[in-house]
CSV table of C-alpha atoms in Angstrom, one decimal:
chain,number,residue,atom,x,y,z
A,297,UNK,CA,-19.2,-18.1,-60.9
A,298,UNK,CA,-16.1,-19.0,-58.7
A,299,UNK,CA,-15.5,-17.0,-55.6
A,300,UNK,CA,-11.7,-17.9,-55.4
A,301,UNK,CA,-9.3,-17.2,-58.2
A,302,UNK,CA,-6.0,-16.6,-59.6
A,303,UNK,CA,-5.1,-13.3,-61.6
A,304,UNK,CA,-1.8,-12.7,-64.0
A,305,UNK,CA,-3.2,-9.4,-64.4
A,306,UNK,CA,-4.1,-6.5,-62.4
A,307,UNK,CA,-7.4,-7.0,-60.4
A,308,UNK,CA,-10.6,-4.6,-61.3
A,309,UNK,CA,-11.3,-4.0,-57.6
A,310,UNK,CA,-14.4,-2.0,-58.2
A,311,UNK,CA,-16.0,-5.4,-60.3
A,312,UNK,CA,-14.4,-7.4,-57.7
A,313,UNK,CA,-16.8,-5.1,-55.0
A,314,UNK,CA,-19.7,-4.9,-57.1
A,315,UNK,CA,-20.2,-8.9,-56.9
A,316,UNK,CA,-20.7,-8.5,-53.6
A,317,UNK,CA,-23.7,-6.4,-53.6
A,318,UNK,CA,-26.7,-7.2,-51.9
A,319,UNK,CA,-29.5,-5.5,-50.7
A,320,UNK,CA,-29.8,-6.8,-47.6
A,321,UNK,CA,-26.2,-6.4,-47.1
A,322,UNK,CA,-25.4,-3.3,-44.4
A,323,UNK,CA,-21.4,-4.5,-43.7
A,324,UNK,CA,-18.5,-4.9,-46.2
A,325,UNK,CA,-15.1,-5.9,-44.6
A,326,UNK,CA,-12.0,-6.4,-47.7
A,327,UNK,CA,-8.6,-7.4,-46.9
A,328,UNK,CA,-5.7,-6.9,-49.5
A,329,UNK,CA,-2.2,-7.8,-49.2
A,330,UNK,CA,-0.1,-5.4,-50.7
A,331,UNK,CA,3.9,-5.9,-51.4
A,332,UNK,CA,5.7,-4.2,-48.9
A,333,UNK,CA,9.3,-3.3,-49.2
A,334,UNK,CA,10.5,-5.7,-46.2
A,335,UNK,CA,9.7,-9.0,-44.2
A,336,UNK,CA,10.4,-10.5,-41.3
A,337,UNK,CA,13.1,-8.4,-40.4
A,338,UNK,CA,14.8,-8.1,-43.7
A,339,UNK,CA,15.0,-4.3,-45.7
A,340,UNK,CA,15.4,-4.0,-49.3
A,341,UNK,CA,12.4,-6.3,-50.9
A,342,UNK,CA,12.4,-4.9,-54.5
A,343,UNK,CA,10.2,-6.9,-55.9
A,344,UNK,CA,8.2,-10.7,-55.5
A,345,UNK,CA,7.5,-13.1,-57.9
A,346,UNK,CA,4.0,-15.5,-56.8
A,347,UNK,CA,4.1,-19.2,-58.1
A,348,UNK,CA,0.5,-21.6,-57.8
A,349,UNK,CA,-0.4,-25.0,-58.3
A,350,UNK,CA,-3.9,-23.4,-59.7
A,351,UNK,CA,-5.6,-26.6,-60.0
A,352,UNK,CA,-5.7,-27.4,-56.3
A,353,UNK,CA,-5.1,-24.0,-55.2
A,354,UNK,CA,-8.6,-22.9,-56.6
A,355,UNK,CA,-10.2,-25.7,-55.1
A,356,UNK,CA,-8.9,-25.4,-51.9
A,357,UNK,CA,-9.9,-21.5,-52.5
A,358,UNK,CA,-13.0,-22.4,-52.6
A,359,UNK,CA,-13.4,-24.8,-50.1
A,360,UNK,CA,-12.2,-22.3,-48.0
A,361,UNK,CA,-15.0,-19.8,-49.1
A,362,UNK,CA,-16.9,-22.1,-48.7
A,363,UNK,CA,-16.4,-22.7,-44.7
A,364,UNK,CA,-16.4,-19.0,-44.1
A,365,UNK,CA,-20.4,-19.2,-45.5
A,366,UNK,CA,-21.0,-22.3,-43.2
A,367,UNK,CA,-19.2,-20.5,-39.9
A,368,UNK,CA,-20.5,-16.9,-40.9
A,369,UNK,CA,-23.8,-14.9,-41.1
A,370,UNK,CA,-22.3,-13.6,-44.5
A,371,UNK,CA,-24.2,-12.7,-47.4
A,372,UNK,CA,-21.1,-13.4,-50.0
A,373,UNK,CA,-17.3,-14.3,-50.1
A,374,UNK,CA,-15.1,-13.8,-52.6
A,375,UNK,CA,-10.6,-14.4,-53.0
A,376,UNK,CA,-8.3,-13.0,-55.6
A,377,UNK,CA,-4.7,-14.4,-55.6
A,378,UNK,CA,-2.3,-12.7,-57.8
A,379,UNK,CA,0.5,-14.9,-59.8
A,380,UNK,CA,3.6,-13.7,-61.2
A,381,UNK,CA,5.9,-10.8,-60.7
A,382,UNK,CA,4.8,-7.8,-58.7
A,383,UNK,CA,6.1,-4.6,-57.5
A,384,UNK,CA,6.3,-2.9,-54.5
A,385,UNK,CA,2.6,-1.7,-53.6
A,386,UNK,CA,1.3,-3.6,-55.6
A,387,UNK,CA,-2.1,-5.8,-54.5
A,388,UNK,CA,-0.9,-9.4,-54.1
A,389,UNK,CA,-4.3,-10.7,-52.5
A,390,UNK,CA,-7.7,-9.3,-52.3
A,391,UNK,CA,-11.0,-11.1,-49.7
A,392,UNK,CA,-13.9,-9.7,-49.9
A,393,UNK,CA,-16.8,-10.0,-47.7
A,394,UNK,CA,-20.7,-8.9,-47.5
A,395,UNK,CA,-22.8,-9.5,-44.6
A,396,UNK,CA,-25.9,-7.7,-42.8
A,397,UNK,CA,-24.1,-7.4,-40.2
A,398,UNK,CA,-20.0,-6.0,-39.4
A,399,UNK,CA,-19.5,-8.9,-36.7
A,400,UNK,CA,-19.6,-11.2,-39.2
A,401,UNK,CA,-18.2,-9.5,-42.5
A,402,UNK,CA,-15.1,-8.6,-40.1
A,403,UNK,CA,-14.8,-12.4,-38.7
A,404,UNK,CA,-15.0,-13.9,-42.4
A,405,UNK,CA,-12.4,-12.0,-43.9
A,406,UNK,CA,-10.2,-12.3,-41.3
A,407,UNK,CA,-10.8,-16.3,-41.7
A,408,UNK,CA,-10.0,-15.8,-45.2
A,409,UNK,CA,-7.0,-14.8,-45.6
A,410,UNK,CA,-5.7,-16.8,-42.5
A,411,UNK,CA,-7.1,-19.8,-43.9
A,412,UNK,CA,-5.3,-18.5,-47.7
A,413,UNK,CA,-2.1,-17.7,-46.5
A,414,UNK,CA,-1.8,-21.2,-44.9
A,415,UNK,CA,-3.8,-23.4,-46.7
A,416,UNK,CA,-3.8,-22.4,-50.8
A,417,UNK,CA,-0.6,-23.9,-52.4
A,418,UNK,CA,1.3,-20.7,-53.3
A,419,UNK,CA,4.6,-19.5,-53.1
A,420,UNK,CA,6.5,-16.1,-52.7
A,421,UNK,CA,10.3,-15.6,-53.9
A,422,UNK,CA,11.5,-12.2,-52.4
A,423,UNK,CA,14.0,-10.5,-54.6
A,424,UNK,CA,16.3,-8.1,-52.5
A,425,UNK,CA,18.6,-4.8,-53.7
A,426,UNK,CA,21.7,-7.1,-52.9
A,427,UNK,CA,20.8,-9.5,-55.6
A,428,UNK,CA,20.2,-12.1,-53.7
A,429,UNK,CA,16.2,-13.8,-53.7
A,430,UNK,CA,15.1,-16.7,-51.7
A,431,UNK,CA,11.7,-18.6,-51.6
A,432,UNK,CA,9.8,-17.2,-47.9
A,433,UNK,CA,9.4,-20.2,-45.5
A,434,UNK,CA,11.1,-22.3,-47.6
A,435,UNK,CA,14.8,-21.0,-47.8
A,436,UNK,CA,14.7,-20.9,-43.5
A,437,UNK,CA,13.8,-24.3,-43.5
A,438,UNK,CA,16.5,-25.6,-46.2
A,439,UNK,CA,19.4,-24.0,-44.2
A,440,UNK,CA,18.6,-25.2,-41.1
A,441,UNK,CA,17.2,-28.5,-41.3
A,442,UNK,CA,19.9,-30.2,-43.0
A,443,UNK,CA,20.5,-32.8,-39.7
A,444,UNK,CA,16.3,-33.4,-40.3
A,445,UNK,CA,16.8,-34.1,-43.8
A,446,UNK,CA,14.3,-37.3,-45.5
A,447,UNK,CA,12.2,-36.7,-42.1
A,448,UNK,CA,9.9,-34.5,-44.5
A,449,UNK,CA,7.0,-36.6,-43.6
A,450,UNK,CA,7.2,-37.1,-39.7
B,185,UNK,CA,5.6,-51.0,-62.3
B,186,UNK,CA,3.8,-48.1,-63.3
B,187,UNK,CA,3.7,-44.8,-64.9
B,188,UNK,CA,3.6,-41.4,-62.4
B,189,UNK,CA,3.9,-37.8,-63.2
B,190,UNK,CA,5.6,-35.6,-60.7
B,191,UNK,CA,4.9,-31.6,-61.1
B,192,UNK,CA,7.1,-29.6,-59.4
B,193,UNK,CA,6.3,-26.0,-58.0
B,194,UNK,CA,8.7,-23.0,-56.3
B,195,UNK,CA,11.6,-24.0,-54.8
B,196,UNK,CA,11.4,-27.8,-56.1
B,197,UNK,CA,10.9,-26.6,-59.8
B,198,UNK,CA,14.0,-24.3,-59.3
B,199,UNK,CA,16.2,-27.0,-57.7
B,200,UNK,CA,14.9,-30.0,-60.2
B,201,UNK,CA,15.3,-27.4,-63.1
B,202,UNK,CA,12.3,-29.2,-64.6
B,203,UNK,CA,7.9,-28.1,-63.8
B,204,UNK,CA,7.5,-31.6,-64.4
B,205,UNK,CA,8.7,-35.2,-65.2
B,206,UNK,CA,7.2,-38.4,-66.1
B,207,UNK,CA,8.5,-41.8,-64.7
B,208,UNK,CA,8.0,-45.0,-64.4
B,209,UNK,CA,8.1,-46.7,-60.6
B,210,UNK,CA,7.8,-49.6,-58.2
B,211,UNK,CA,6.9,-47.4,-55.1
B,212,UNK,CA,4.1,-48.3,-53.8
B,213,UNK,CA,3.0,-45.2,-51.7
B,214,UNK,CA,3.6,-41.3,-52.5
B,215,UNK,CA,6.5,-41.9,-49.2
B,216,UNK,CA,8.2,-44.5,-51.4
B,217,UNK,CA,7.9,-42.2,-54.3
B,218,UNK,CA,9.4,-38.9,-52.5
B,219,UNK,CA,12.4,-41.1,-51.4
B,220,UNK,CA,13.2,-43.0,-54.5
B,221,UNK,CA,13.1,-39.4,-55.8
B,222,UNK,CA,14.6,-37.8,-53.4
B,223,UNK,CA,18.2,-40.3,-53.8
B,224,UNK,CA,18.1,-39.0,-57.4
B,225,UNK,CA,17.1,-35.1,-57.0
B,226,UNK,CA,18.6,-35.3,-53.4
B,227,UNK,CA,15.4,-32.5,-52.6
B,228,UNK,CA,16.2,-29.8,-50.0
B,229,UNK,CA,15.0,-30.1,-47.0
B,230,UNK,CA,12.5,-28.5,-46.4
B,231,UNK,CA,10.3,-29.2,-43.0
B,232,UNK,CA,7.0,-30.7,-43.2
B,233,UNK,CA,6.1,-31.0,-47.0
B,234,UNK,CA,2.3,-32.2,-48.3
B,235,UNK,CA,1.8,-34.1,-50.8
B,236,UNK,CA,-1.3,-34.1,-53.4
B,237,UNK,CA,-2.6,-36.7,-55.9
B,238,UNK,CA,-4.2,-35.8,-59.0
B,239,UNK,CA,-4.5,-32.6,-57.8
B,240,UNK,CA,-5.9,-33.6,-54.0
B,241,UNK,CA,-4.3,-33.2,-50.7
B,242,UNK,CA,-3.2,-37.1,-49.5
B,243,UNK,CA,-1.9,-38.5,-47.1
B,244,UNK,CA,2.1,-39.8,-47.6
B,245,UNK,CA,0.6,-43.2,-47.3
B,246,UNK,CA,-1.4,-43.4,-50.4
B,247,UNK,CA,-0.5,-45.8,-52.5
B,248,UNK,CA,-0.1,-45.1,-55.9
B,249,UNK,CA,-1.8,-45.9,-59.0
B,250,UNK,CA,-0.8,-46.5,-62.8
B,251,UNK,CA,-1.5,-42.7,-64.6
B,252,UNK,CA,-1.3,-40.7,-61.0
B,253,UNK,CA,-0.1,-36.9,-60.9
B,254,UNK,CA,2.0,-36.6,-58.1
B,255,UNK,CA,2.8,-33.0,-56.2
B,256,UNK,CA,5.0,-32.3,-53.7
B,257,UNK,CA,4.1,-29.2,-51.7
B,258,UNK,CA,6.3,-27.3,-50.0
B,259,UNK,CA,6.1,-24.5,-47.0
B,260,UNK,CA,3.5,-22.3,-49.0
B,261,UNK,CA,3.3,-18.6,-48.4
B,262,UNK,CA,0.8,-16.5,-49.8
B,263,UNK,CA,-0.9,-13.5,-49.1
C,129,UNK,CA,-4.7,16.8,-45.1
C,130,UNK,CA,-7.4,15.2,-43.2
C,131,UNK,CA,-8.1,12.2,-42.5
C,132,UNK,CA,-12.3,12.1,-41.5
C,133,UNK,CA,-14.6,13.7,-43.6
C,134,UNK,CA,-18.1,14.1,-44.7
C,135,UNK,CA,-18.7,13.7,-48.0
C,136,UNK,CA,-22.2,15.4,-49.4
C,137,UNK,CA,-21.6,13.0,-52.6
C,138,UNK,CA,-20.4,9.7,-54.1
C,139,UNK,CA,-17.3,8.4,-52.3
C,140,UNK,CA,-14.1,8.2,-55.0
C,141,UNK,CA,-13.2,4.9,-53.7
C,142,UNK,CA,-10.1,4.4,-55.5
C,143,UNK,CA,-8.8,7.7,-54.3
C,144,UNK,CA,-9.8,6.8,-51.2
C,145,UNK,CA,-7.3,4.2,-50.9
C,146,UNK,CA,-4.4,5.0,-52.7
C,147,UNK,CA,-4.4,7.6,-50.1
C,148,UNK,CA,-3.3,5.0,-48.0
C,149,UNK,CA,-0.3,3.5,-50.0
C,150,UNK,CA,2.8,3.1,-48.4
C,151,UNK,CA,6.1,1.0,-49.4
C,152,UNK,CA,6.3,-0.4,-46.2
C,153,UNK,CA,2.3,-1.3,-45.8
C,154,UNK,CA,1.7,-4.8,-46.2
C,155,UNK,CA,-2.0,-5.4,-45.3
C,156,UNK,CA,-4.9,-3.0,-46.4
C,157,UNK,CA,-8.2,-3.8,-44.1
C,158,UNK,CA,-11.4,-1.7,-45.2
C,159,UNK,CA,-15.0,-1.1,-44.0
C,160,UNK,CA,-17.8,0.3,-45.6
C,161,UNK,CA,-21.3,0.6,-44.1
C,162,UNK,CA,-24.1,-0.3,-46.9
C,163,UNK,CA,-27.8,1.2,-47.0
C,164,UNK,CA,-29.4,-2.2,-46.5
C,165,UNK,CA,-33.3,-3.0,-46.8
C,166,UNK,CA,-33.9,-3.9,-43.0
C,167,UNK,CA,-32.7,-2.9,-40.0
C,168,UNK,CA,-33.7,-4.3,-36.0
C,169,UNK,CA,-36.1,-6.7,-37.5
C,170,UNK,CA,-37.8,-4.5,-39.5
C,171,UNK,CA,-38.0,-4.9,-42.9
C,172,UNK,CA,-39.3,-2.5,-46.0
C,173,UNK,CA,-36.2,0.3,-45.5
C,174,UNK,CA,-36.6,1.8,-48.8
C,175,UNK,CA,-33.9,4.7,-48.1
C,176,UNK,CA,-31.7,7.1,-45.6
C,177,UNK,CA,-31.4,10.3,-44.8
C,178,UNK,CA,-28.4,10.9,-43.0
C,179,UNK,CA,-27.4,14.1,-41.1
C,180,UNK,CA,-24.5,15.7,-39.4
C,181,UNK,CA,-23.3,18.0,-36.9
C,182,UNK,CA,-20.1,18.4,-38.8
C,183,UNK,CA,-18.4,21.2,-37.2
C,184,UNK,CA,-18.4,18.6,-33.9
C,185,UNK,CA,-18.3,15.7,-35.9
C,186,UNK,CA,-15.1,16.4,-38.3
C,187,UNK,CA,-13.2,17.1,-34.7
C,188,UNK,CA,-14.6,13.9,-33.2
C,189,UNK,CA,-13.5,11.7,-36.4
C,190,UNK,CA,-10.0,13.1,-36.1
C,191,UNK,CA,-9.7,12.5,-32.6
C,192,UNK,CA,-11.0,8.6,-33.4
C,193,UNK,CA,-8.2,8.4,-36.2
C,194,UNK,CA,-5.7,9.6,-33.6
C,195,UNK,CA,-6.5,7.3,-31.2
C,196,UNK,CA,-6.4,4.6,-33.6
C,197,UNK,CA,-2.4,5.5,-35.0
C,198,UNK,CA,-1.6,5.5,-31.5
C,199,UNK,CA,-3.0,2.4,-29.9
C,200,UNK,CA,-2.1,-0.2,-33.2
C,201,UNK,CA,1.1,0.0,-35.1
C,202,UNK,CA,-0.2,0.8,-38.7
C,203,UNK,CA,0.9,3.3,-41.1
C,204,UNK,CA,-2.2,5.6,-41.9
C,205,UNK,CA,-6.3,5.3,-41.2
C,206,UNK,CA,-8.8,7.4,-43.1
C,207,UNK,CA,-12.8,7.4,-42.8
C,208,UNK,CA,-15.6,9.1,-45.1
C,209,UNK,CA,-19.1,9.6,-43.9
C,210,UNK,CA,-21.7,10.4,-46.6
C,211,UNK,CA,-24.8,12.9,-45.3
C,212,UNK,CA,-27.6,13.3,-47.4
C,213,UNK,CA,-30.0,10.8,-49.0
C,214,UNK,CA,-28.9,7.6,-49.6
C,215,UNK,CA,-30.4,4.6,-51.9
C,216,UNK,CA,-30.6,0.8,-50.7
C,217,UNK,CA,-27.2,0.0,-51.4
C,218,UNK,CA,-25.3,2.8,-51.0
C,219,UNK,CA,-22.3,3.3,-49.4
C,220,UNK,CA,-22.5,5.2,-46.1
C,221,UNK,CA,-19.3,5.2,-44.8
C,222,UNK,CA,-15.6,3.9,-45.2
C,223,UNK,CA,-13.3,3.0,-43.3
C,224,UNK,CA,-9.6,2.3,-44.8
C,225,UNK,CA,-6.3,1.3,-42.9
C,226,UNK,CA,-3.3,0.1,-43.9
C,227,UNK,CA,-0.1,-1.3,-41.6
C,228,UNK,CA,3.0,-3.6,-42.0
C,229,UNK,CA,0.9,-6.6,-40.8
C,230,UNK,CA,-2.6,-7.4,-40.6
C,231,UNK,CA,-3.2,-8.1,-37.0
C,232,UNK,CA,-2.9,-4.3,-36.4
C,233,UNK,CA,-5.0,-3.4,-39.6
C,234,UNK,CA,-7.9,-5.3,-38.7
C,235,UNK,CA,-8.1,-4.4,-35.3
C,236,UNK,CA,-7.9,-0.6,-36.3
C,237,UNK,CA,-10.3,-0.8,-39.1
C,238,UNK,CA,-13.0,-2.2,-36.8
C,239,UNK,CA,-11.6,0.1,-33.6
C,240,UNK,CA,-12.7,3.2,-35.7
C,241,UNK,CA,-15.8,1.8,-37.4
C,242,UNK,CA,-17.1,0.8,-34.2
C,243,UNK,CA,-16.2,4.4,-32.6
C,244,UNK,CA,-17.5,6.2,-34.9
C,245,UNK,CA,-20.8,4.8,-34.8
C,246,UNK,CA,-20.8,5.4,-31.0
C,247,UNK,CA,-18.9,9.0,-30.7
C,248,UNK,CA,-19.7,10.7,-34.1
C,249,UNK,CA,-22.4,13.1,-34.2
C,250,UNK,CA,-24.0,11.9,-37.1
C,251,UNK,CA,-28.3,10.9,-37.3
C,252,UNK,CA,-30.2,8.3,-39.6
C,253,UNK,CA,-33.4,8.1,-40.2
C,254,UNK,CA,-35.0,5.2,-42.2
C,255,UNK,CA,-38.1,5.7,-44.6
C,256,UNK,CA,-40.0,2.4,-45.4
C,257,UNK,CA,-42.2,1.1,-47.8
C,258,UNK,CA,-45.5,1.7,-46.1
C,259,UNK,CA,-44.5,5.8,-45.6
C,260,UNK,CA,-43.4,5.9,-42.0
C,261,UNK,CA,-40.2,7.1,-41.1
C,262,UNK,CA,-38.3,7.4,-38.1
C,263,UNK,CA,-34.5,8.3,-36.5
C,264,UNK,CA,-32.2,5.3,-35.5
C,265,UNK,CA,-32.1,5.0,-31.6
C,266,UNK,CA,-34.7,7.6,-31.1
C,267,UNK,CA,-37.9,6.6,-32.0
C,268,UNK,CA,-38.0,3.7,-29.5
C,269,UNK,CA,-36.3,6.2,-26.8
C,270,UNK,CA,-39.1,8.6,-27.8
C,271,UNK,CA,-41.7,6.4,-27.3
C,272,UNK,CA,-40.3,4.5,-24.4
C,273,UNK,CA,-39.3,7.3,-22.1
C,274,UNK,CA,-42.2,9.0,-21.1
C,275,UNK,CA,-42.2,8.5,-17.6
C,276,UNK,CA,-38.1,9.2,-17.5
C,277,UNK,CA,-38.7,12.4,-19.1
C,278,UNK,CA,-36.6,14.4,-17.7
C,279,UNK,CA,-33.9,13.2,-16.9
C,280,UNK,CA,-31.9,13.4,-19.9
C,281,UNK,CA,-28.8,14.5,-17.9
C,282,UNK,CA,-29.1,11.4,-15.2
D,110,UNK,CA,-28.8,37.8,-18.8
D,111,UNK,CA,-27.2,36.8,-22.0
D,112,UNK,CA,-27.2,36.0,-25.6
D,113,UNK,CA,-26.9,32.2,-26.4
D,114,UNK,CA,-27.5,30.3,-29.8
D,115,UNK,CA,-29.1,26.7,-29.9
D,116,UNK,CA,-28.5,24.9,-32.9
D,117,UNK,CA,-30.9,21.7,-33.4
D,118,UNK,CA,-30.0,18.2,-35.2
D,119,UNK,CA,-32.2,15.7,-36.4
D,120,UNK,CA,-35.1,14.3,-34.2
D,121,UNK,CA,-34.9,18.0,-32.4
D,122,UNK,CA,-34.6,19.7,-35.5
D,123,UNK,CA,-37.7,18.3,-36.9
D,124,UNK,CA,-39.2,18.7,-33.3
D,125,UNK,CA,-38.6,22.3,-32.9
D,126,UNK,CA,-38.9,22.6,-36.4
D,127,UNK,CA,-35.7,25.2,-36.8
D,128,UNK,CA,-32.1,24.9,-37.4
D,129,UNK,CA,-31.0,27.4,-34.6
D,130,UNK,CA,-32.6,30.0,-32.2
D,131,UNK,CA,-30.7,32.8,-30.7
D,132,UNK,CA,-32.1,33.4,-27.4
D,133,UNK,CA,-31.4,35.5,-24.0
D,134,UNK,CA,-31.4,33.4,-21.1
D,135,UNK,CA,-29.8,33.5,-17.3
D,136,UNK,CA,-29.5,29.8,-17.7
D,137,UNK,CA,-26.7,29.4,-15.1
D,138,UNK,CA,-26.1,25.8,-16.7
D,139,UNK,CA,-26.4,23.7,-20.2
D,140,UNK,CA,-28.6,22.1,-17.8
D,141,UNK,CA,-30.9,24.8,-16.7
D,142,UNK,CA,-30.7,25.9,-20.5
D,143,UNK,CA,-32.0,22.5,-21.6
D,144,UNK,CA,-34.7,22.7,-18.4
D,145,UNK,CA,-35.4,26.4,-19.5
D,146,UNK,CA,-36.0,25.0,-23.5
D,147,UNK,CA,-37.8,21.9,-22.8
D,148,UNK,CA,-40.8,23.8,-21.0
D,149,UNK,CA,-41.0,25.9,-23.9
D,150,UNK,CA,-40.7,23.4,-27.0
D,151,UNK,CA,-41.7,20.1,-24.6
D,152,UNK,CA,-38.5,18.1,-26.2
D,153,UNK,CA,-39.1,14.1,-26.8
D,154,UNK,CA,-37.7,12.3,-24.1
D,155,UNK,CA,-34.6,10.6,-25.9
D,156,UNK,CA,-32.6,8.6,-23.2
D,157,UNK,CA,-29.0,9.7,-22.6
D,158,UNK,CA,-28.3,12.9,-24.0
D,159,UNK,CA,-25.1,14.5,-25.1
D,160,UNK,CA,-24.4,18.4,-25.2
D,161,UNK,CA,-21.4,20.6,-27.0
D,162,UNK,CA,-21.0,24.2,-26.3
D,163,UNK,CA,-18.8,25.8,-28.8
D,164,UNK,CA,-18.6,22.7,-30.6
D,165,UNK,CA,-16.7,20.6,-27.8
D,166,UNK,CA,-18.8,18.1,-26.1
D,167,UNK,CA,-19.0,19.1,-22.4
D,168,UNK,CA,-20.7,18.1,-19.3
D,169,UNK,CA,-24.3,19.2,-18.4
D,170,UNK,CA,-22.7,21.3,-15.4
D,171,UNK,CA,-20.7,23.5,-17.9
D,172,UNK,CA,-21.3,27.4,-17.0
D,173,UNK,CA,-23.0,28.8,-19.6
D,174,UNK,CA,-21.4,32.2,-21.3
D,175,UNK,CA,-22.9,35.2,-23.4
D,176,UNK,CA,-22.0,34.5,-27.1
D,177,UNK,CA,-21.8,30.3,-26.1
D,178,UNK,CA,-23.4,28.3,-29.2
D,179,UNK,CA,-25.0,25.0,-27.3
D,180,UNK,CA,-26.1,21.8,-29.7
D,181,UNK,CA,-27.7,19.1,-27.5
D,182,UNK,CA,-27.4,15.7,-29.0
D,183,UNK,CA,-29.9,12.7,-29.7
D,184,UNK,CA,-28.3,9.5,-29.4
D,185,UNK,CA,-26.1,9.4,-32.6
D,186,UNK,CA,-26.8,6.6,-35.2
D,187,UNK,CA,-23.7,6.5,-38.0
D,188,UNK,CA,-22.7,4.1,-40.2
């Protein structure tokens, strides 16, 4: 069974919980990003539409998952990455982490989703109330690196 | 020369106008290939890119080969 | 409404955290404390018995989840201690947060967890396979303390 | 002399084998109270105590009133 995926749907966070089970389990840590109405500074986020290159995403996923078993005293580890349109409030990334022990559940999932957000090829376009939508981290860098432009791979 | 496919994701896709394209090139790393692409798509720029091949983070160095799947990756943001 | 409780049954988990929705909350960071089968080396836990002083206990929770608003910026914190028997597996207790940013809603999840196993009034004793049974943190201080009997107050 | 009420939790509970006892005592202390109690029910020793009078915690020095309801606390095990 694979412990990182995509969804186009709506995740079944009590099935996504109930994998995790173990008896020797005392510690459950989850994370879940959630579409909020703003970022970095900017009001007026309506809605956000999530692109993936799944084929590489879910294997970097699971490498991923995999280190956090290596580094951790975790009993299981488990990543669900929405795709497509989602509204405000709505769950746009779930980790989920069993352990004996809350040290460890706490320190896995917070490797997780660090490791997710910077590593898994996926990408965000904000739509705002003005109309106006931009791709986050990408827009920033197309307006102001136009003097660095072809330098791409420095 | 040889055959490539280039699959384009997020702000690439939107600007191409295409999720992929298949091509025939002389380049003989994924560098070569993102600048003989970039004089035709003229890309945005967009800070420090990755690159995968067949579906594998590489390095910009890699040479290609006939039948490769070439991705440019830019500025993710999940989460 | 408010936001610690004991809870004499099954925790609604999904009301649990919906409680915490907010437009503006972009990071959800939960706890929950699992029965597990072994605890301090020991293995053979077949179940808990929890108990609470909850007139005391409901006062210190609130003053946890208090502290917790004021010391990390996040938008709400709730926790739910369960009393009564519990099975291997179980869910104990819950801690949910949510904030604009994760930083702050992992550090408060794991602020009130960790205070509330240190501040809340609230026993556990373990029964094990071969019949025994004992309370958490007071057996060994039981048997241990003879000569500094006494001297509780010191 | 006055009327106190002792409510007992867990390890003490099962000690003393009661929930509560009303008692009159001219405890002038939680301290004395406790001393006063433990020669009666010979309480486990249990480390580090905590008491509450009136469900607050308080210090062991706390003045004890007629009508004050007094838990003392085991060392607490949650989670």
């Amino acid at each position: 069974m694979s412990r990182f995926g995509f969804s186009r749907g709506p995740v079944d966070l009590a099935a996504c919980r109930a994998q995790l089970a173990d008896p020797a389990a005392g510690a459950y840590a989850s994370f879940e990003g959630w579409v909020r109405n703003h970022n970095e500074g900017r009001d007026g986020v309506l809605r956000l539409e999530y692109e993936g290159y799944e084929q590489l995403g879910v294997k970097e996923g699971e490498r991923i998952i995999a280190e956090a078993l290596d580094r951790f005293d975790i009993s299981s580890a488990h990543c669900i990455h929405r795709l497509g349109e989602l509204e405000i409030g709505a769950l746009a990334v779930w980790v989920g982490v069993s352990a004996a022990h809350r040290d460890a559940a706490f320190a896995a999932c917070r490797y997780i989703i660090d490791e997710v957000k910077h590593r898994v090829p996926i990408w965000k376009k904000e739509h705002y109330a003005d109309g106006n939508s931009g791709w986050v981290n990408c827009e920033a860098c197309a307006a102001h690196a136009t003097e660095a432009k072809g330098s791409h791979h420095a | 020369m040889f055959q490539i496919r280039v699959e384009y994701f997020a702000i690439l896709r939107e600007h191409v106008g295409c999720t992929h394209e298949s091509l025939s090139t002389s380049a003989a790393t994924v560098a070569d290939l993102y600048a003989e692409l970039d004089r035709r798509h003229v890309f945005p720029a967009l800070g420090r890119l990755k690159v995968a091949v067949n579906d594998e983070f590489c390095d910009w160095s890699t040479p290609l080969r006939d039948g490769d799947s070439v991705v440019f990756i830019p500025p993710v943001a999940g989460g």
